[in-house]
Amino acid sequence: MSTVARPRVYLAGPDVFRPDAEQHFAVMAAACETLGLEALSPFDASITASIPPHAIYEANMAMIRSAHGVVANLEAFRGAGPDSGTAFEVGAAVALGLPVVAYGGQPADFGVNLQQALVFVSGAEEALQLIARLLFGVTQPTVPPAMRDLR
């Protein structure tokens, strides 16, 4: 009996800094499971201040490279713009040719490059639903031209 691997979705965002991060990512993982996706979470309860930042970077990049798509929380964090680590992860995902669905903020708040490279939706649930449709080959009219051929 063969098993087909579920599409993997990296969950980017500053949510790792939430006081309820463990519960938040459990809810996100359950939502992914319901949609037939496997959640790749940058949150790890074992990460402490003693873990070198480079080790965290390597682990997160390995997850992004193994992902089929990314859902990114681009809400303002510690200032007027999105979390810098999340912005980096989004750029890495786009450079790797992965579809990225973002929520938080308004598309007009971001530069034209981001507006062309990402699909913006209103919230996390909508983002997960759209990435599932993209990864399962069901495109929507709102999908940017660069992402329409992803199957």
Coordinates of N, CA, C and O in Angstrom, one line a residue:
M1 N 0.8 -1.2 0.0 CA 0.0 0.0 0.0 C 0.9 1.2 0.0 O 1.8 1.4 0.8
S2 N 0.7 2.1 -1.0 CA 1.5 3.3 -1.0 C 0.8 4.5 -0.4 O -0.4 4.6 -0.5
T3 N 1.5 5.4 0.2 CA 0.9 6.6 0.8 C 1.4 7.8 0.0 O 2.6 7.9 -0.3
V4 N 0.5 8.7 -0.3 CA 0.9 9.9 -1.0 C 1.2 10.9 0.1 O 0.3 11.1 1.0
A5 N 2.3 11.6 0.0 CA 2.7 12.6 0.9 C 1.7 13.8 0.8 O 1.4 14.2 -0.3
R6 N 1.4 14.4 1.9 CA 0.5 15.6 1.9 C 1.4 16.8 1.5 O 2.6 16.8 1.9
P7 N 0.9 17.7 0.8 CA 1.7 19.0 0.5 C 2.1 19.6 1.9 O 1.3 19.7 2.8
R8 N 3.3 20.1 1.9 CA 3.9 20.7 3.2 C 3.8 22.2 3.0 O 4.2 22.8 2.0
V9 N 3.3 22.9 4.1 CA 3.1 24.3 4.1 C 3.9 24.9 5.3 O 3.7 24.5 6.4
Y10 N 4.9 25.8 5.0 CA 5.6 26.4 6.0 C 4.8 27.6 6.6 O 4.3 28.4 5.8
L11 N 4.7 27.7 7.9 CA 3.9 28.8 8.5 C 4.8 29.9 9.0 O 5.4 29.8 10.1
A12 N 5.0 30.9 8.2 CA 5.9 32.0 8.5 C 5.2 33.1 9.3 O 4.0 33.3 9.0
G13 N 5.9 33.7 10.2 CA 5.3 34.9 10.9 C 5.9 35.0 12.2 O 6.6 34.2 12.8
P14 N 5.6 36.2 12.8 CA 6.1 36.5 14.2 C 5.3 35.7 15.3 O 5.6 35.9 16.5
D15 N 4.5 34.8 14.9 CA 3.6 34.1 15.9 C 4.5 33.2 16.8 O 4.0 32.9 17.9
V16 N 5.7 33.0 16.4 CA 6.6 32.2 17.4 C 6.9 33.0 18.6 O 7.3 32.4 19.6
F17 N 6.7 34.3 18.6 CA 6.9 35.2 19.8 C 5.7 35.4 20.6 O 5.7 36.0 21.6
R18 N 4.5 34.8 20.2 CA 3.3 34.9 21.0 C 3.4 34.2 22.3 O 4.1 33.1 22.4
P19 N 2.8 34.7 23.4 CA 2.9 33.9 24.7 C 2.2 32.5 24.5 O 2.6 31.6 25.2
D20 N 1.2 32.4 23.6 CA 0.5 31.2 23.4 C 1.0 30.5 22.1 O 0.2 29.8 21.5
A21 N 2.2 30.6 21.8 CA 2.7 30.1 20.5 C 2.5 28.6 20.3 O 2.1 28.2 19.2
E22 N 2.7 27.9 21.3 CA 2.6 26.4 21.2 C 1.1 26.1 20.8 O 0.9 25.3 19.9
Q23 N 0.2 26.7 21.5 CA -1.2 26.4 21.2 C -1.6 27.0 19.9 O -2.4 26.4 19.1
H24 N -1.1 28.2 19.5 CA -1.4 28.8 18.2 C -1.0 27.8 17.1 O -1.8 27.6 16.2
F25 N 0.2 27.3 17.2 CA 0.7 26.5 16.1 C 0.0 25.1 16.1 O -0.2 24.5 15.0
A26 N -0.5 24.7 17.3 CA -1.3 23.4 17.3 C -2.6 23.6 16.5 O -3.0 22.8 15.8
V27 N -3.2 24.8 16.7 CA -4.5 25.1 16.0 C -4.2 25.2 14.5 O -5.0 24.7 13.7
M28 N -3.1 25.9 14.1 CA -2.8 26.0 12.7 C -2.5 24.7 12.1 O -2.9 24.4 11.0
A29 N -1.8 23.8 12.8 CA -1.4 22.4 12.3 C -2.7 21.6 12.2 O -2.9 20.9 11.2
A30 N -3.7 21.8 13.1 CA -4.9 21.1 13.0 C -5.7 21.5 11.8 O -6.3 20.7 11.1
A31 N -5.7 22.9 11.5 CA -6.4 23.4 10.3 C -5.7 22.9 9.1 O -6.4 22.5 8.1
C32 N -4.4 22.8 9.0 CA -3.7 22.2 7.9 C -4.1 20.8 7.7 O -4.4 20.4 6.5
E33 N -4.1 20.0 8.7 CA -4.5 18.6 8.7 C -5.9 18.4 8.1 O -6.1 17.6 7.2
T34 N -6.8 19.3 8.5 CA -8.2 19.2 8.0 C -8.2 19.5 6.5 O -9.1 18.9 5.8
L35 N -7.3 20.3 6.0 CA -7.3 20.7 4.6 C -6.4 19.7 3.8 O -6.2 19.9 2.6
G36 N -5.9 18.7 4.4 CA -5.0 17.7 3.7 C -3.6 18.1 3.6 O -2.8 17.6 2.8
L37 N -3.2 19.1 4.4 CA -1.8 19.7 4.3 C -1.0 19.2 5.6 O -1.6 18.9 6.6
E38 N 0.3 19.3 5.4 CA 1.2 19.1 6.6 C 1.8 20.4 6.9 O 2.4 21.1 6.1
A39 N 1.6 20.8 8.2 CA 2.2 22.1 8.7 C 3.6 21.9 9.0 O 4.0 21.0 9.7
L40 N 4.4 22.9 8.5 CA 5.8 23.0 8.9 C 6.0 24.2 9.8 O 5.8 25.4 9.3
S41 N 6.1 24.1 11.1 CA 6.1 25.2 12.0 C 7.5 25.6 12.4 O 8.3 24.7 12.9
P42 N 7.8 26.9 12.4 CA 9.1 27.3 12.9 C 9.1 27.3 14.4 O 10.2 27.5 15.0
F43 N 8.0 27.1 15.1 CA 7.9 27.1 16.5 C 8.4 25.7 17.0 O 8.0 24.7 16.6
D44 N 9.3 25.8 18.0 CA 9.8 24.6 18.7 C 10.0 24.9 20.1 O 10.8 25.7 20.5
A45 N 9.2 24.3 21.0 CA 9.2 24.6 22.4 C 10.6 24.4 23.0 O 10.9 24.9 24.1
S46 N 11.4 23.6 22.4 CA 12.7 23.3 22.9 C 13.8 24.4 22.6 O 14.9 24.3 23.1
I47 N 13.4 25.3 21.8 CA 14.3 26.4 21.4 C 14.4 27.4 22.6 O 13.4 27.8 23.1
T48 N 15.7 27.6 23.0 CA 15.9 28.5 24.1 C 16.9 29.5 23.7 O 17.5 29.4 22.6
A49 N 17.2 30.5 24.6 CA 18.2 31.5 24.2 C 19.6 30.9 24.0 O 20.5 31.5 23.4
S50 N 19.8 29.7 24.5 CA 21.1 29.1 24.3 C 21.3 28.5 22.9 O 22.5 28.1 22.5
I51 N 20.3 28.3 22.1 CA 20.4 27.8 20.8 C 21.0 28.9 19.9 O 20.5 30.0 19.8
P52 N 22.1 28.6 19.2 CA 22.7 29.7 18.3 C 21.7 30.1 17.2 O 21.0 29.3 16.6
P53 N 21.6 31.4 16.9 CA 20.7 31.9 15.9 C 20.9 31.2 14.5 O 20.0 30.9 13.8
H54 N 22.2 30.8 14.2 CA 22.5 30.2 13.0 C 21.8 28.8 12.9 O 21.3 28.4 11.8
A55 N 21.7 28.1 14.0 CA 21.0 26.8 14.0 C 19.5 27.0 13.8 O 18.9 26.2 13.0
I56 N 18.9 28.0 14.3 CA 17.5 28.3 14.0 C 17.3 28.6 12.6 O 16.4 28.1 11.9
Y57 N 18.2 29.5 12.0 CA 18.2 29.8 10.6 C 18.3 28.6 9.7 O 17.4 28.4 8.8
E58 N 19.2 27.7 10.0 CA 19.4 26.5 9.2 C 18.2 25.6 9.3 O 17.7 25.1 8.2
A59 N 17.6 25.5 10.4 CA 16.4 24.6 10.6 C 15.2 25.2 9.8 O 14.5 24.4 9.1
N60 N 15.0 26.5 10.0 CA 13.9 27.1 9.3 C 14.1 27.1 7.7 O 13.1 26.8 7.0
M61 N 15.3 27.3 7.3 CA 15.6 27.3 5.8 C 15.4 25.8 5.3 O 14.9 25.6 4.2
A62 N 15.8 24.8 6.1 CA 15.5 23.4 5.6 C 14.0 23.2 5.5 O 13.6 22.5 4.6
M63 N 13.2 23.7 6.4 CA 11.8 23.5 6.4 C 11.2 24.2 5.1 O 10.4 23.7 4.4
I64 N 11.7 25.5 4.9 CA 11.2 26.2 3.7 C 11.6 25.5 2.4 O 10.7 25.3 1.5
R65 N 12.8 25.0 2.3 CA 13.2 24.2 1.1 C 12.4 22.9 0.9 O 12.2 22.5 -0.2
S66 N 11.9 22.3 2.0 CA 11.1 21.1 1.9 C 9.6 21.4 1.7 O 8.9 20.4 1.5
A67 N 9.2 22.6 1.8 CA 7.8 23.0 1.7 C 7.4 23.1 0.2 O 8.2 23.2 -0.7
H68 N 6.1 22.9 0.1 CA 5.4 23.1 -1.3 C 4.8 24.5 -1.4 O 4.5 24.9 -2.5
G69 N 4.7 25.2 -0.2 CA 4.1 26.5 -0.2 C 4.3 27.1 1.1 O 4.7 26.5 2.1
V70 N 4.0 28.4 1.2 CA 4.2 29.2 2.5 C 2.9 30.0 2.7 O 2.3 30.6 1.8
V71 N 2.5 30.0 4.0 CA 1.5 31.0 4.5 C 2.2 31.9 5.4 O 2.9 31.4 6.4
A72 N 2.1 33.2 5.2 CA 2.9 34.2 5.9 C 2.0 35.2 6.6 O 1.2 35.8 6.0
N73 N 2.2 35.4 7.9 CA 1.6 36.5 8.7 C 2.4 37.7 8.5 O 3.5 37.8 9.1
L74 N 1.9 38.7 7.8 CA 2.7 39.9 7.5 C 2.2 41.1 8.3 O 2.4 42.3 8.0
E75 N 1.5 40.8 9.4 CA 1.0 41.9 10.3 C 2.2 42.7 10.8 O 3.3 42.1 11.0
A76 N 2.0 44.0 11.1 CA 3.0 44.8 11.7 C 3.5 44.2 13.0 O 2.7 43.7 13.8
F77 N 4.8 44.2 13.2 CA 5.4 43.5 14.4 C 6.6 44.4 14.9 O 7.5 44.6 14.1
R78 N 6.5 44.8 16.1 CA 7.5 45.6 16.7 C 7.8 46.9 15.9 O 9.0 47.2 15.7
G79 N 6.8 47.5 15.3 CA 7.0 48.7 14.5 C 5.9 48.7 13.4 O 4.9 48.1 13.5
A80 N 6.2 49.5 12.4 CA 5.2 49.7 11.3 C 5.1 48.6 10.3 O 4.1 48.5 9.6
G81 N 6.2 47.8 10.2 CA 6.2 46.8 9.1 C 6.2 45.4 9.7 O 6.2 45.2 10.9
P82 N 6.2 44.4 8.8 CA 6.2 43.0 9.2 C 7.5 42.6 9.9 O 8.5 43.3 9.7
D83 N 7.5 41.5 10.6 CA 8.7 40.9 11.2 C 9.7 40.7 10.1 O 9.5 40.2 9.0
S84 N 11.0 41.2 10.4 CA 12.1 41.1 9.4 C 12.4 39.7 9.1 O 12.7 39.3 7.9
G85 N 12.3 38.8 10.1 CA 12.6 37.3 9.8 C 11.5 36.8 8.8 O 11.8 36.0 7.9
T86 N 10.3 37.2 9.0 CA 9.2 36.7 8.2 C 9.4 37.2 6.7 O 9.2 36.5 5.8
A87 N 9.8 38.5 6.7 CA 10.0 39.1 5.3 C 11.1 38.4 4.6 O 11.0 38.1 3.4
F88 N 12.2 38.0 5.3 CA 13.3 37.2 4.8 C 12.8 35.9 4.3 O 13.1 35.4 3.2
E89 N 12.0 35.2 5.1 CA 11.5 33.9 4.7 C 10.6 33.9 3.5 O 10.6 33.1 2.6
V90 N 9.8 35.0 3.4 CA 8.9 35.2 2.2 C 9.8 35.4 1.0 O 9.5 34.7 0.0
G91 N 10.8 36.2 1.1 CA 11.7 36.4 0.0 C 12.4 35.1 -0.4 O 12.5 34.8 -1.6
A92 N 12.8 34.3 0.6 CA 13.5 33.0 0.2 C 12.5 32.1 -0.5 O 12.9 31.4 -1.4
A93 N 11.3 32.1 0.0 CA 10.3 31.2 -0.6 C 10.0 31.6 -2.0 O 9.9 30.8 -2.9
V94 N 9.8 32.9 -2.3 CA 9.6 33.4 -3.6 C 10.8 33.0 -4.5 O 10.6 32.6 -5.6
A95 N 12.0 33.2 -4.0 CA 13.2 32.9 -4.8 C 13.3 31.4 -5.1 O 13.8 31.0 -6.2
L96 N 12.7 30.6 -4.2 CA 12.7 29.1 -4.5 C 11.5 28.7 -5.4 O 11.4 27.6 -5.7
G97 N 10.7 29.7 -5.8 CA 9.6 29.4 -6.7 C 8.3 28.9 -6.0 O 7.5 28.3 -6.6
L98 N 8.3 29.0 -4.6 CA 7.1 28.5 -3.9 C 6.0 29.5 -3.9 O 6.2 30.7 -3.8
P99 N 4.7 29.0 -4.0 CA 3.6 30.0 -3.8 C 3.5 30.5 -2.4 O 3.8 29.7 -1.5
V100 N 3.3 31.7 -2.2 CA 3.2 32.4 -0.9 C 1.8 33.1 -0.8 O 1.5 33.9 -1.7
V101 N 1.0 32.7 0.2 CA -0.2 33.4 0.5 C 0.0 34.1 1.8 O 0.4 33.5 2.8
A102 N -0.2 35.4 1.8 CA 0.0 36.3 3.0 C -1.3 36.9 3.5 O -2.2 37.1 2.8
Y103 N -1.3 37.1 4.8 CA -2.4 37.8 5.5 C -1.8 38.8 6.5 O -0.6 38.7 6.9
G104 N -2.6 39.7 6.9 CA -2.2 40.8 7.8 C -1.7 42.0 7.0 O -1.0 41.8 5.9
G105 N -2.1 43.1 7.4 CA -1.7 44.3 6.6 C -2.6 44.4 5.3 O -3.4 43.6 5.1
Q106 N -2.3 45.4 4.6 CA -3.0 45.7 3.3 C -2.0 45.6 2.2 O -0.9 46.1 2.3
P107 N -2.3 45.0 1.0 CA -1.4 44.9 -0.1 C -0.8 46.3 -0.4 O 0.4 46.4 -0.7
A108 N -1.5 47.4 -0.3 CA -1.0 48.7 -0.6 C 0.1 49.1 0.3 O 0.9 50.0 0.0
D109 N 0.2 48.5 1.5 CA 1.3 48.8 2.5 C 2.6 48.2 2.0 O 3.6 48.6 2.6
F110 N 2.6 47.4 1.0 CA 3.8 46.7 0.6 C 4.2 47.2 -0.8 O 3.4 47.6 -1.6
G111 N 5.5 47.0 -1.1 CA 6.0 47.5 -2.4 C 5.4 46.7 -3.5 O 4.8 45.6 -3.3
V112 N 5.6 47.2 -4.7 CA 5.0 46.6 -5.9 C 5.6 45.1 -6.1 O 4.9 44.3 -6.6
N113 N 6.8 44.9 -5.7 CA 7.4 43.5 -5.9 C 6.6 42.5 -5.1 O 6.3 41.4 -5.6
L114 N 6.3 42.9 -3.8 CA 5.6 41.9 -3.0 C 4.2 41.8 -3.5 O 3.6 40.7 -3.5
Q115 N 3.6 42.9 -4.0 CA 2.2 42.8 -4.5 C 2.1 41.9 -5.7 O 1.1 41.2 -5.9
Q116 N 3.2 41.8 -6.5 CA 3.2 40.9 -7.6 C 3.5 39.5 -7.3 O 3.1 38.6 -8.0
A117 N 4.3 39.3 -6.2 CA 4.8 37.9 -5.9 C 3.9 37.1 -5.0 O 4.0 35.9 -5.0
L118 N 3.0 37.8 -4.3 CA 2.2 37.2 -3.2 C 0.7 37.3 -3.5 O 0.3 38.2 -4.3
V119 N 0.0 36.4 -2.9 CA -1.5 36.6 -2.9 C -1.8 37.0 -1.5 O -1.3 36.4 -0.5
F120 N -2.5 38.1 -1.3 CA -2.9 38.7 0.0 C -4.4 38.3 0.2 O -5.2 38.5 -0.6
V121 N -4.6 37.8 1.5 CA -6.0 37.5 1.9 C -6.2 38.1 3.3 O -5.2 38.7 3.9
S122 N -7.4 38.0 3.8 CA -7.7 38.8 5.0 C -7.3 38.1 6.3 O -7.1 38.7 7.3
G123 N -7.1 36.8 6.3 CA -6.8 36.1 7.6 C -6.1 34.8 7.4 O -6.0 34.2 6.3
A124 N -5.7 34.2 8.5 CA -5.0 32.9 8.5 C -5.8 31.8 7.9 O -5.3 31.0 7.1
E125 N -7.1 31.7 8.3 CA -7.9 30.6 7.8 C -8.1 30.7 6.2 O -7.9 29.7 5.5
E126 N -8.3 31.9 5.7 CA -8.5 32.1 4.3 C -7.2 31.8 3.6 O -7.1 31.2 2.5
A127 N -6.0 32.1 4.2 CA -4.7 31.8 3.6 C -4.5 30.3 3.5 O -4.0 29.9 2.5
L128 N -4.8 29.6 4.6 CA -4.7 28.1 4.5 C -5.6 27.5 3.5 O -5.2 26.6 2.7
Q129 N -6.8 28.0 3.4 CA -7.7 27.5 2.3 C -7.2 27.7 0.9 O -7.2 26.8 0.1
L130 N -6.7 28.9 0.7 CA -6.2 29.3 -0.6 C -4.9 28.5 -1.0 O -4.8 28.0 -2.1
I131 N -4.0 28.4 0.0 CA -2.8 27.6 -0.3 C -3.1 26.1 -0.6 O -2.5 25.5 -1.5
A132 N -4.1 25.6 0.1 CA -4.6 24.2 -0.2 C -5.1 24.1 -1.6 O -4.7 23.2 -2.4
R133 N -5.9 25.1 -2.0 CA -6.4 25.1 -3.4 C -5.3 25.2 -4.4 O -5.3 24.5 -5.4
L134 N -4.3 26.0 -4.2 CA -3.2 26.2 -5.1 C -2.4 24.9 -5.2 O -2.0 24.4 -6.3
L135 N -2.1 24.3 -4.0 CA -1.3 23.1 -4.0 C -2.0 21.9 -4.6 O -1.3 21.0 -5.1
F136 N -3.3 21.8 -4.5 CA -4.0 20.7 -5.0 C -4.5 21.0 -6.5 O -5.2 20.3 -7.1
G137 N -4.0 22.1 -7.1 CA -4.2 22.4 -8.5 C -5.4 23.1 -8.8 O -5.8 23.1 -10.0
V138 N -6.1 23.7 -7.9 CA -7.4 24.4 -8.2 C -7.0 25.9 -8.1 O -6.8 26.4 -7.0
T139 N -6.9 26.5 -9.2 CA -6.5 27.9 -9.2 C -7.7 28.8 -9.1 O -8.8 28.5 -9.5
Q140 N -7.5 30.0 -8.6 CA -8.5 31.0 -8.4 C -8.2 32.2 -9.3 O -7.0 32.4 -9.6
P141 N -9.2 33.0 -9.7 CA -8.9 34.2 -10.5 C -7.9 35.2 -9.8 O -7.3 36.0 -10.5
T142 N -7.8 35.2 -8.5 CA -7.0 36.1 -7.8 C -5.5 35.7 -7.8 O -4.6 36.4 -7.3
V143 N -5.2 34.5 -8.3 CA -3.8 34.0 -8.3 C -3.0 34.8 -9.3 O -3.4 34.9 -10.5
P144 N -1.8 35.4 -8.9 CA -1.0 36.1 -9.8 C -0.5 35.2 -10.9 O -0.4 34.0 -10.8
P145 N -0.3 35.8 -12.1 CA 0.1 35.0 -13.3 C 1.3 34.1 -13.0 O 1.4 33.0 -13.5
A146 N 2.3 34.6 -12.2 CA 3.5 33.8 -12.0 C 3.2 32.5 -11.2 O 3.9 31.6 -11.2
M147 N 2.0 32.4 -10.5 CA 1.7 31.2 -9.8 C 0.7 30.3 -10.5 O 0.4 29.2 -10.0
R148 N 0.1 30.7 -11.6 CA -1.0 30.0 -12.2 C -0.5 28.6 -12.7 O -1.3 27.7 -12.9
D149 N 0.8 28.5 -13.1 CA 1.2 27.3 -13.7 C 1.8 26.3 -12.6 O 2.3 25.2 -13.0
L150 N 1.6 26.6 -11.3 CA 2.1 25.7 -10.3 C 1.1 24.6 -10.1 O -0.1 24.8 -9.9
R151 N 1.6 23.4 -10.2 CA 0.7 22.2 -10.0 C 1.5 21.1 -9.4 O 2.6 21.0 -9.5

